[in-house]
Every structure is written in structure tokens, then in C-alpha cells.
CSV table of C-alpha atoms in Angstrom, one decimal:
chain,number,residue,atom,x,y,z
S,25,MET,CA,0.0,0.0,0.0
S,26,SER,CA,1.5,3.4,-1.0
S,27,TYR,CA,0.6,6.9,0.1
S,28,ARG,CA,-0.7,7.6,-3.4
S,29,GLU,CA,-3.5,5.1,-2.8
S,30,LEU,CA,-4.8,7.2,0.1
S,31,ALA,CA,-5.5,10.2,-2.2
S,32,THR,CA,-9.2,9.4,-2.4
S,33,ARG,CA,-12.1,11.9,-2.0
S,34,PRO,CA,-13.1,10.6,1.5
S,35,VAL,CA,-9.6,10.7,2.8
S,36,LEU,CA,-8.9,14.2,1.4
S,37,ALA,CA,-12.2,15.4,2.9
S,38,TRP,CA,-11.2,14.0,6.2
S,39,SER,CA,-7.8,15.7,5.9
S,40,ALA,CA,-9.6,19.1,5.4
S,41,VAL,CA,-11.8,18.5,8.4
S,42,MET,CA,-8.8,17.4,10.5
S,43,VAL,CA,-6.7,20.5,9.6
S,44,THR,CA,-9.5,23.0,10.2
S,45,GLY,CA,-10.4,21.3,13.4
S,46,ARG,CA,-6.9,20.8,14.8
S,47,LEU,CA,-5.1,23.9,13.9
S,48,PRO,CA,-7.2,25.9,16.5
S,49,VAL,CA,-6.1,23.4,19.1
S,50,ALA,CA,-2.4,23.8,18.2
S,51,MET,CA,-2.8,27.6,18.4
S,52,ALA,CA,-4.7,27.7,21.6
S,53,PRO,CA,-2.1,27.9,24.5
S,54,LEU,CA,0.0,30.6,22.8
S,55,ALA,CA,-3.0,32.5,21.6
S,56,LEU,CA,-4.4,32.7,25.1
S,57,VAL,CA,-1.1,34.1,26.4
S,58,PHE,CA,-1.0,36.8,23.7
S,59,LEU,CA,-4.6,37.7,24.4
S,60,VAL,CA,-4.0,39.0,27.9
S,61,ARG,CA,-0.3,39.6,28.1
S,62,GLU,CA,-0.7,43.4,28.1
S,63,ARG,CA,-3.0,43.3,31.1
S,64,PRO,CA,-1.6,43.5,34.6
S,65,GLY,CA,-0.1,40.1,35.5
S,66,GLY,CA,-0.9,39.2,31.9
S,67,TYR,CA,1.6,36.3,31.5
S,68,THR,CA,0.4,34.7,34.7
S,69,LEU,CA,-3.2,35.1,33.6
S,70,GLY,CA,-2.3,33.7,30.2
S,71,ALA,CA,-0.8,30.6,31.8
S,72,VAL,CA,-3.9,30.1,33.9
S,73,LEU,CA,-6.1,30.4,30.8
S,74,ALA,CA,-3.9,27.9,29.0
S,75,ALA,CA,-4.2,25.5,32.0
S,76,ALA,CA,-7.9,25.9,32.0
S,77,TYR,CA,-8.1,25.0,28.3
S,78,VAL,CA,-5.9,21.9,28.7
S,79,LEU,CA,-7.8,20.9,31.9
S,80,GLY,CA,-11.0,20.9,29.8
S,81,GLU,CA,-9.5,18.7,27.2
S,82,ILE,CA,-8.0,16.2,29.7
S,83,LEU,CA,-11.2,15.8,31.8
S,84,ALA,CA,-13.7,15.8,28.9
S,85,ALA,CA,-11.9,13.5,26.4
S,86,PRO,CA,-12.5,10.2,28.1
S,87,VAL,CA,-16.0,11.1,29.3
S,88,LEU,CA,-17.2,12.3,25.9
S,89,GLY,CA,-15.3,9.6,24.1
S,90,MET,CA,-17.1,6.9,26.0
S,91,ARG,CA,-20.4,8.4,25.0
S,92,LEU,CA,-19.7,8.4,21.2
S,93,ASN,CA,-22.1,6.4,19.1
S,94,ALA,CA,-19.9,5.0,16.5
S,95,GLU,CA,-22.4,4.5,13.7
S,96,ARG,CA,-24.1,7.9,14.3
S,97,ALA,CA,-21.2,10.0,15.6
S,98,ARG,CA,-21.7,13.1,13.4
S,99,PRO,CA,-24.3,14.9,15.7
S,100,GLN,CA,-21.9,14.6,18.6
S,101,LEU,CA,-18.9,15.7,16.6
S,102,VAL,CA,-20.9,18.7,15.3
S,103,ALA,CA,-21.9,19.6,18.8
S,104,GLY,CA,-18.4,19.4,20.2
S,105,LEU,CA,-16.8,21.5,17.4
S,106,ALA,CA,-19.6,24.0,17.7
S,107,VAL,CA,-19.1,24.5,21.4
S,108,GLY,CA,-15.3,24.9,20.7
S,109,ALA,CA,-16.1,27.5,18.1
S,110,VAL,CA,-18.3,29.4,20.5
S,111,GLY,CA,-15.6,29.3,23.2
S,112,PHE,CA,-12.8,30.6,20.9
S,113,THR,CA,-15.1,33.3,19.3
S,114,GLY,CA,-16.2,34.4,22.8
S,115,LEU,CA,-12.6,34.8,23.9
S,116,GLY,CA,-11.7,36.8,20.8
S,117,LEU,CA,-14.8,39.1,21.1
S,118,ALA,CA,-14.3,39.8,24.9
S,119,PRO,CA,-10.6,40.0,25.6
S,120,GLY,CA,-11.2,42.5,28.3
S,121,ALA,CA,-13.7,40.4,30.3
S,122,HIS,CA,-13.2,39.3,33.8
S,123,PRO,CA,-10.6,36.6,34.3
S,124,VAL,CA,-13.2,34.2,35.6
S,125,VAL,CA,-15.2,34.7,32.4
S,126,LEU,CA,-12.1,34.2,30.2
S,127,ALA,CA,-11.3,31.0,32.2
S,128,ALA,CA,-14.8,29.7,31.7
S,129,LEU,CA,-14.6,30.3,27.9
S,130,ALA,CA,-11.2,28.7,27.7
S,131,LEU,CA,-12.5,25.7,29.6
S,132,LEU,CA,-15.5,25.5,27.2
S,133,ALA,CA,-13.2,25.7,24.2
S,134,GLY,CA,-11.1,22.8,25.5
S,135,THR,CA,-14.0,20.7,26.7
S,136,GLY,CA,-16.4,20.8,23.7
S,137,PRO,CA,-14.2,19.2,21.0
S,138,ALA,CA,-12.1,17.0,23.3
S,139,ALA,CA,-13.4,13.7,21.9
S,140,VAL,CA,-13.2,14.8,18.2
S,141,PRO,CA,-9.5,13.7,17.7
S,142,GLY,CA,-10.2,10.2,18.8
S,143,ALA,CA,-13.4,10.0,16.7
S,144,LEU,CA,-11.7,11.4,13.6
S,145,ARG,CA,-9.0,8.8,14.0
S,146,ALA,CA,-11.5,6.0,14.2
S,147,LEU,CA,-13.4,7.4,11.2
S,148,LEU,CA,-10.1,7.7,9.2
S,149,THR,CA,-9.2,4.0,9.7
S,150,SER,CA,-12.7,3.1,8.6
S,151,LEU,CA,-12.2,4.9,5.3
S,152,VAL,CA,-9.3,2.8,4.2
S,153,PRO,CA,-8.7,-1.0,3.9
S,154,GLU,CA,-7.0,-2.7,6.9
S,155,ARG,CA,-3.7,-3.0,5.1
S,156,ALA,CA,-3.6,0.8,4.7
S,157,VAL,CA,-4.2,1.6,8.4
S,158,THR,CA,-0.5,2.2,9.2
S,159,GLN,CA,-0.2,4.6,6.2
S,160,ALA,CA,-3.4,6.4,7.2
S,161,MET,CA,-2.3,6.9,10.7
S,162,SER,CA,1.1,8.0,9.6
S,163,THR,CA,-0.6,10.6,7.3
S,164,GLU,CA,-2.6,11.8,10.3
S,165,SER,CA,0.7,12.1,12.3
S,166,MET,CA,2.4,14.1,9.5
S,167,LEU,CA,-0.5,16.6,9.4
S,168,THR,CA,-0.5,16.9,13.1
S,169,PHE,CA,3.2,17.7,13.4
S,170,ALA,CA,3.0,20.1,10.4
S,171,LEU,CA,0.2,22.0,12.2
S,172,TRP,CA,2.1,22.1,15.4
S,173,ALA,CA,5.1,23.5,13.5
S,174,ALA,CA,3.1,26.2,11.8
S,175,ALA,CA,0.8,27.2,14.7
S,176,PRO,CA,3.3,29.2,16.8
S,177,ALA,CA,4.4,31.4,13.8
S,178,LEU,CA,0.8,31.9,12.6
S,179,THR,CA,-0.4,32.8,16.1
S,180,THR,CA,2.6,35.1,16.9
S,181,GLY,CA,2.3,36.9,13.5
S,182,LEU,CA,-1.5,37.6,13.8
S,183,ALA,CA,-1.2,38.6,17.5
S,184,LEU,CA,1.7,41.0,17.1
S,185,GLY,CA,1.1,42.1,13.5
S,186,VAL,CA,-2.7,42.6,13.6
S,187,ASP,CA,-4.3,42.2,17.0
S,188,PRO,CA,-4.1,39.8,19.9
S,189,ALA,CA,-7.8,38.9,19.5
S,190,VAL,CA,-7.4,37.9,15.8
S,191,PRO,CA,-5.9,34.4,16.4
S,192,LEU,CA,-8.9,33.5,18.7
S,193,LEU,CA,-11.4,34.8,16.1
S,194,LEU,CA,-9.6,32.7,13.4
S,195,GLN,CA,-9.7,29.6,15.6
S,196,GLY,CA,-13.5,30.0,16.0
S,197,VAL,CA,-14.0,30.4,12.2
S,198,LEU,CA,-11.8,27.4,11.5
S,199,MET,CA,-13.8,25.2,14.0
S,200,ALA,CA,-17.0,26.4,12.4
S,201,VAL,CA,-15.6,25.4,8.9
S,202,SER,CA,-14.7,22.0,10.3
S,203,VAL,CA,-18.3,21.6,11.4
S,204,ALA,CA,-19.5,22.2,7.8
S,205,GLY,CA,-16.9,19.7,6.5
S,206,LEU,CA,-18.3,16.8,8.5
S,207,TRP,CA,-21.2,16.5,6.0
S,208,LEU,CA,-18.5,15.6,3.4
S,209,LEU,CA,-17.8,12.5,5.5
S,210,PRO,CA,-19.8,9.4,6.5
S,211,ALA,CA,-22.1,9.9,9.5
S,212,GLY,CA,-20.0,7.4,11.5
S,213,TRP,CA,-18.2,4.1,11.2
S,214,SER,CA,-19.0,0.5,11.7
S,215,ALA,CA,-17.6,-0.7,15.1
S,216,GLY,CA,-19.2,-4.2,15.3
S,217,ALA,CA,-20.8,-4.8,18.7
S,218,GLN,CA,-20.9,-1.5,20.5
S,219,GLU,CA,-19.1,-1.7,23.9
S,220,LYS,CA,-21.3,-0.1,26.7
S,221,GLY,CA,-21.2,0.5,30.4
S,222,ALA,CA,-19.1,-1.7,32.5
S,223,SER,CA,-17.6,-3.7,29.5
S,224,MET,CA,-16.4,-0.4,28.0
S,225,ARG,CA,-14.8,0.7,31.2
S,226,ARG,CA,-13.1,-2.7,31.7
S,227,ALA,CA,-11.8,-2.7,28.1
S,228,LEU,CA,-10.4,0.8,28.5
S,229,LEU,CA,-8.8,0.1,31.9
S,230,ARG,CA,-7.2,-3.1,30.6
S,231,ALA,CA,-5.2,-0.9,28.1
S,232,TRP,CA,-3.7,1.3,30.9
S,233,PRO,CA,0.0,0.3,30.0
S,234,VAL,CA,-0.5,1.9,26.5
S,235,TYR,CA,-1.7,5.2,28.0
S,236,VAL,CA,1.3,5.3,30.4
S,237,LEU,CA,3.6,4.9,27.4
S,238,GLY,CA,1.7,7.7,25.8
S,239,ALA,CA,2.2,10.0,28.8
S,240,ALA,CA,5.9,9.1,28.8
S,241,GLY,CA,6.3,10.2,25.2
S,242,LEU,CA,4.6,13.6,25.8
S,243,THR,CA,6.7,14.1,28.9
S,244,LEU,CA,9.7,14.3,26.6
S,245,LEU,CA,8.0,16.7,24.2
S,246,ALA,CA,7.1,19.0,27.1
S,247,LEU,CA,10.8,18.9,28.3
S,248,ALA,CA,12.0,19.8,24.8
S,249,GLU,CA,9.6,22.7,24.4
S,250,LEU,CA,9.4,24.3,27.9
S,251,ILE,CA,13.0,24.1,29.1
S,252,LEU,CA,14.8,24.7,25.8
S,253,PRO,CA,14.8,28.6,26.1
S,254,ALA,CA,16.2,28.4,29.6
S,255,LEU,CA,18.8,25.8,28.4
S,256,LEU,CA,19.9,28.1,25.5
S,257,GLU,CA,20.5,31.0,28.0
S,258,GLN,CA,22.5,28.6,30.2
S,259,ARG,CA,24.7,27.7,27.2
S,260,GLY,CA,25.1,31.3,26.2
S,261,ILE,CA,23.2,30.7,22.9
S,262,GLY,CA,20.7,33.3,21.7
S,263,ILE,CA,17.2,32.6,22.8
S,264,GLY,CA,16.0,33.3,19.3
S,265,TRP,CA,17.3,29.9,18.3
S,266,ALA,CA,14.5,28.2,20.3
S,267,GLY,CA,11.9,28.7,17.5
S,268,PRO,CA,14.0,27.2,14.7
S,269,LEU,CA,15.2,24.3,16.9
S,270,LEU,CA,11.7,23.3,17.9
S,271,ALA,CA,10.6,23.7,14.3
S,272,GLY,CA,13.4,21.2,13.4
S,273,PHE,CA,12.0,18.8,16.0
S,274,SER,CA,8.5,19.0,14.5
S,275,ILE,CA,9.8,18.7,10.9
S,276,GLY,CA,11.8,15.7,12.0
S,277,SER,CA,8.7,14.2,13.5
S,278,ALA,CA,6.7,14.7,10.3
S,279,VAL,CA,9.5,13.0,8.3
S,280,GLY,CA,9.6,10.1,10.9
S,281,ALA,CA,5.9,9.5,10.4
S,282,PHE,CA,6.3,9.4,6.7
S,283,VAL,CA,9.2,6.9,6.9
S,284,TYR,CA,7.3,4.7,9.3
S,285,GLY,CA,4.3,4.6,7.0
S,286,LEU,CA,6.4,3.5,4.0
S,287,ARG,CA,6.2,0.0,5.3
S,288,GLY,CA,3.1,-1.8,6.3
S,289,SER,CA,4.9,-3.4,9.3
S,290,TRP,CA,8.2,-3.2,11.1
S,291,PRO,CA,10.2,-6.0,12.8
S,292,GLY,CA,9.1,-6.9,16.3
S,293,PRO,CA,5.9,-6.6,18.3
S,294,LEU,CA,4.4,-3.1,18.6
S,295,ALA,CA,5.0,-3.1,22.4
S,296,VAL,CA,8.8,-3.7,21.8
S,297,GLN,CA,8.8,-1.1,19.0
S,298,SER,CA,7.2,1.5,21.3
S,299,LEU,CA,9.6,0.8,24.2
S,300,VAL,CA,12.7,1.1,22.0
S,301,LEU,CA,11.5,4.2,20.3
S,302,VAL,CA,10.5,6.1,23.5
S,303,LEU,CA,13.9,5.2,25.1
S,304,ALA,CA,15.7,6.3,22.0
S,305,VAL,CA,13.8,9.7,22.1
S,306,ALA,CA,14.7,9.9,25.8
S,307,ALA,CA,18.4,9.5,24.8
S,308,GLY,CA,18.1,12.3,22.3
S,309,VAL,CA,16.6,14.7,24.8
S,310,ALA,CA,19.2,13.8,27.3
S,311,LEU,CA,21.9,14.7,24.7
S,312,VAL,CA,20.2,18.0,24.3
S,313,ALA,CA,20.8,18.6,28.0
S,314,VAL,CA,24.6,18.0,27.9
S,315,LEU,CA,25.7,19.1,24.4
S,316,PRO,CA,27.2,22.6,24.4
S,317,TRP,CA,26.9,23.6,20.7
S,318,THR,CA,23.9,24.9,18.9
S,319,ALA,CA,24.5,22.6,15.8
S,320,ALA,CA,24.8,19.6,18.1
S,321,ILE,CA,21.6,20.4,19.9
S,322,ALA,CA,19.9,20.8,16.6
S,323,VAL,CA,21.0,17.4,15.4
S,324,ALA,CA,19.9,15.8,18.7
S,325,LEU,CA,16.4,17.4,18.5
S,326,VAL,CA,15.9,16.5,14.8
S,327,ALA,CA,16.9,12.9,15.6
S,328,ALA,CA,14.6,12.8,18.6
S,329,GLY,CA,11.8,14.2,16.4
S,330,LEU,CA,12.4,11.5,13.8
S,331,LEU,CA,11.7,8.9,16.5
S,332,GLN,CA,8.9,10.7,18.3
S,333,ALA,CA,6.3,10.3,15.6
S,334,PRO,CA,6.9,6.5,15.1
S,335,ALA,CA,6.8,6.1,18.9
S,336,SER,CA,3.4,7.8,19.0
S,337,LEU,CA,2.2,5.7,16.0
S,338,THR,CA,3.1,2.4,17.6
S,339,ARG,CA,1.1,3.3,20.7
S,340,ASN,CA,-2.0,4.1,18.7
S,341,LEU,CA,-1.6,0.9,16.6
S,342,ALA,CA,-1.2,-1.1,19.8
S,343,LEU,CA,-4.6,0.2,21.0
S,344,ARG,CA,-6.1,-1.4,17.9
S,345,GLN,CA,-4.7,-4.7,19.1
S,346,VAL,CA,-5.9,-4.6,22.7
S,347,LEU,CA,-9.3,-2.9,22.4
S,348,PRO,CA,-12.4,-4.2,20.8
S,349,PRO,CA,-13.5,-2.2,17.7
S,350,GLY,CA,-16.5,-0.7,19.6
S,351,ALA,CA,-14.2,0.9,22.1
S,352,LEU,CA,-11.5,2.3,19.8
S,353,ALA,CA,-12.9,5.9,19.6
S,354,ALA,CA,-13.1,6.0,23.4
S,355,GLY,CA,-9.6,4.5,23.7
S,356,TYR,CA,-8.2,7.1,21.4
S,357,SER,CA,-9.8,9.8,23.5
S,358,VAL,CA,-8.5,8.4,26.7
S,359,MET,CA,-5.0,8.3,25.1
S,360,TYR,CA,-5.5,11.9,24.1
S,361,ALA,CA,-6.2,12.7,27.7
S,362,ALA,CA,-3.3,10.7,29.0
S,363,VAL,CA,-0.7,12.4,26.7
S,364,GLY,CA,-2.2,15.8,27.7
S,365,ALA,CA,-1.8,14.8,31.4
S,366,GLY,CA,1.8,13.7,30.7
S,367,TYR,CA,2.5,17.1,29.1
S,368,ALA,CA,0.9,19.0,31.9
S,369,VAL,CA,2.7,17.1,34.7
S,370,SER,CA,6.0,17.4,33.0
S,371,GLY,CA,5.4,21.2,32.5
S,372,THR,CA,4.6,21.5,36.2
S,373,LEU,CA,7.7,19.5,37.1
S,374,ALA,CA,9.9,21.5,34.8
S,375,GLY,CA,8.7,24.8,36.4
S,376,GLY,CA,9.4,23.6,39.8
S,377,LEU,CA,12.8,22.1,39.1
S,378,LEU,CA,14.0,25.3,37.3
S,379,LYS,CA,13.6,27.1,40.6
S,380,VAL,CA,16.2,24.9,42.3
S,381,VAL,CA,18.4,23.3,39.6
S,382,SER,CA,19.9,24.3,36.3
S,383,PRO,CA,17.9,23.8,33.1
S,384,SER,CA,20.3,20.9,32.0
S,385,THR,CA,19.7,19.1,35.3
S,386,ALA,CA,15.9,19.7,35.0
S,387,ILE,CA,15.9,18.0,31.6
S,388,LEU,CA,17.8,15.1,32.9
S,389,TRP,CA,15.4,14.7,35.8
S,390,GLY,CA,12.6,14.7,33.4
S,391,VAL,CA,14.3,12.0,31.3
S,392,VAL,CA,14.6,10.0,34.5
S,393,LEU,CA,10.8,10.4,35.0
S,394,THR,CA,10.2,9.3,31.4
S,395,VAL,CA,12.4,6.2,31.8
S,396,LEU,CA,10.4,5.2,35.0
S,397,LEU,CA,7.0,5.7,33.2
S,398,THR,CA,8.3,3.7,30.3
S,399,ALA,CA,9.5,0.8,32.6
S,400,VAL,CA,6.0,0.8,34.3
S,401,GLY,CA,4.2,0.9,31.0
S,402,GLY,CA,6.4,-1.7,29.4
S,403,ALA,CA,6.0,-4.1,32.3
S,404,GLY,CA,2.2,-3.7,32.2
S,405,GLU,CA,2.0,-4.1,28.4
S,406,ARG,CA,4.0,-7.3,28.6
S,407,ARG,CA,1.5,-8.7,31.1
S,408,LEU,CA,-1.4,-7.4,28.9
S,409,THR,CA,0.1,-9.1,25.8
S,410,ARG,CA,0.5,-12.4,27.7
S,411,GLY,CA,-3.0,-12.2,29.0
S,412,ALA,CA,-4.4,-11.5,25.5
S,413,GLY,CA,-2.5,-14.5,24.2
S,414,LEU,CA,-3.8,-16.8,26.9
S,415,GLN,CA,-7.4,-15.6,26.2
S,416,GLU,CA,-6.9,-16.5,22.5
S,417,VAL,CA,-5.7,-20.0,23.4
S,418,GLN,CA,-8.6,-20.5,25.8
S,419,ALA,CA,-11.1,-19.3,23.1
S,420,GLU,CA,-9.6,-21.7,20.6
S,421,VAL,CA,-9.8,-24.6,23.1
S,422,ALA,CA,-13.4,-23.7,23.9
S,423,ALA,CA,-14.3,-23.6,20.2
S,424,ALA,CA,-12.6,-26.9,19.6
S,425,VAL,CA,-14.4,-28.6,22.6
S,426,GLY,CA,-17.7,-27.1,21.5
S,427,SER,CA,-17.4,-28.5,17.9
S,428,GLY,CA,-16.4,-31.9,19.2
S,429,GLY,CA,-13.0,-31.5,17.8
């Protein structure tokens, strides 16, 4: 299966919906900071608004994901994106509102569309044959990293060059466009027997090792993004290099996603691939902490980015192995919440560590946390894989006994 075979009308329509729906999410934290930075205590308020937005995503993603009706998901996706559009537009129209009002709008903007990424991923994999799932998810990853690379420059340019409210208004318009685009896609996807209630919760809880590995991966991304400016100052390197260096990380990730999708499968079980890739990314981030030269830091970041996207892909593909089809959209939503929580925890840890240790030491402590999370997730995933294998054997034996064979 080649990437050219994904250039079908449904997949292209899906890509348009994904871009217009996800670009506002990529722009949100920085846009919120720019919106209020000129007010007294603006940067602190901006951080609080960004935290409220992320909190809405983290809390709502698993709750809304579990309530998705796979075969008739469109009304729920429309409602979620519409709520997000209202939240962003409200922020853009009332930048001088009371901080509590702004926090409520930010929370609304994060909460409404929180389950949309998981649902869109499930919808994408239903639009392609099974043999093309890896390429489809690689394409999604490439688009995501491209959006995350473009969002900071777009947000900064509009906020400083036009008006701080313009990025939020654009985000509201983009989400409204994504709502209209949903009518170009199927109303839902076939998920077989729909998981409900206790069985859904059991299925999602059983996959906890995959979520832990997801959180570990985003811990590294947070370290790279949040501590890099302080590290550059420690090294005597111009802080202006932070943007290009992080762009290199994102571009490397997009290339890594493309390369991973060139093959339908790679050697070794997905669990082993994920472990190796996350640890390799951790090694790259650790090198960033100890290398003294700008060029060397750039090489380490690009190399880490090349492996970051495949590490994320292997975790999402692993979910397809351990969850029943009817629970996949909810599983992707829980993964979305887990990686967001990993990012938030790492950001909090980084902020606390920077008060007592140097930036390079803070990065290394963060890498240690990542390795610990990876070890926990890897051990749990090994047990999960063994349990799944045992269940398959038991099912085969039961079927043989039932047929008299």
C-alpha cells in the first residue's frame, strides 16, 4: 500500500476537516497568552487560561469519548466542534472580560471538541482498507506535526502584527468550517458490537499500559519545548534559536511519520517497538541537555523528532490490538487525555525544578521520570500481551471442545 492510494475523495475530505479542526487546538495555548499579556499580570493570567483550556481537554476527552455512538457520531462531533467555536469566538470578542469569564470560555473551548481527535482517527481508519491503516495513521501524524510546527508562527504573526484577539477569532472560524466539513464524511463508522457501560470501562482500563507509554512520550515533548529557552540561555546561545530548533523537532517528527508509514509493518511486536523508540527519544533529549553547541543540539532534536512520531504511532496501533472495535474511539480519547496529562505534569515538574536546579539538570530529571514511566508501561504491556495470548488460546480450546474436535 502506497501513500498515493490514500489520495481518495473521502480521505482528502477527512484531511480538510482534521486540519481546520486541529489547527485551533495547536494555536490555543500561545493565543491565550498573547490575548491577555498586556493586562496587569498578563503572563500569569495567560498561563492560567492555557491551563484551564488543557484541563477541559483532559477531563472531557475520556468522558465524551465513552459516549460516542460509532455509527451515528456526526451529531456529537458537530456539537463538540460548535461548542469549541463558541468558546474561541467568545474569547476573541471579549478580551477585556473578567478573568473568571475568560477562564470559563477557555474551559469551554477545550471541553467541547475534546473527543473529536479520537473520533476522527477511528473514522479515518474506517475509510481505508485494513492493510492501509499504518499509512493512514502516519498521514494523520504528519498533518498533526505540520500543524504544530506552523501554529506558533501563525499565532505570533497575527497577534503582534494585527491584534491579539485575531488568532482566537480565526480559531473560532476554523472550527465552524470543520463543522460544515463533517457533511462531506460518513455519519459514523462500523464498530461491530458497540461496547457499553461496565464492559467499555473494563476494556479501557485493561489498556492502561499503552496510556502510560503515551504519557511518557509527551513528557519528553514538554521537556524539549518548555525548558529549551532556559537551556539556551544557560549555554550562552541566543534565545531566538528556540523557535528554529523546535521547528526542526516538528519537521523531524513529520519525516519520521512518513518513513514509518512507508512499510506496512516493522520488525518486532508493537510493544517492543514503542519501548525502544521512547527510550531512543529519551536518549536524544538527554543529549540536548549535555551538548554545548547549537548545531549539536539541533542534530539531537531532529533525531529525537524523527523517532517521536513513530513512537506515537506504535502506541495508537497497539490500542487497535488490545481494544475491541467498539471501544476504539473511546480508547483514542483516553490516550489523548493521557498524553495531555503527561505534558501538563512534565510542565509543572519543569517549572518547579527550574527554581532549584539548572535547566540541563531539570531536563535530565525529566528524562529519568520518562524512563520510569516507560518501565512501568512496558511491564504492564508485557503482562497485557501475555493475557491476550492466553485468552486467545482459551477461546480456541473452547471452540474446539464445542465443535467436538
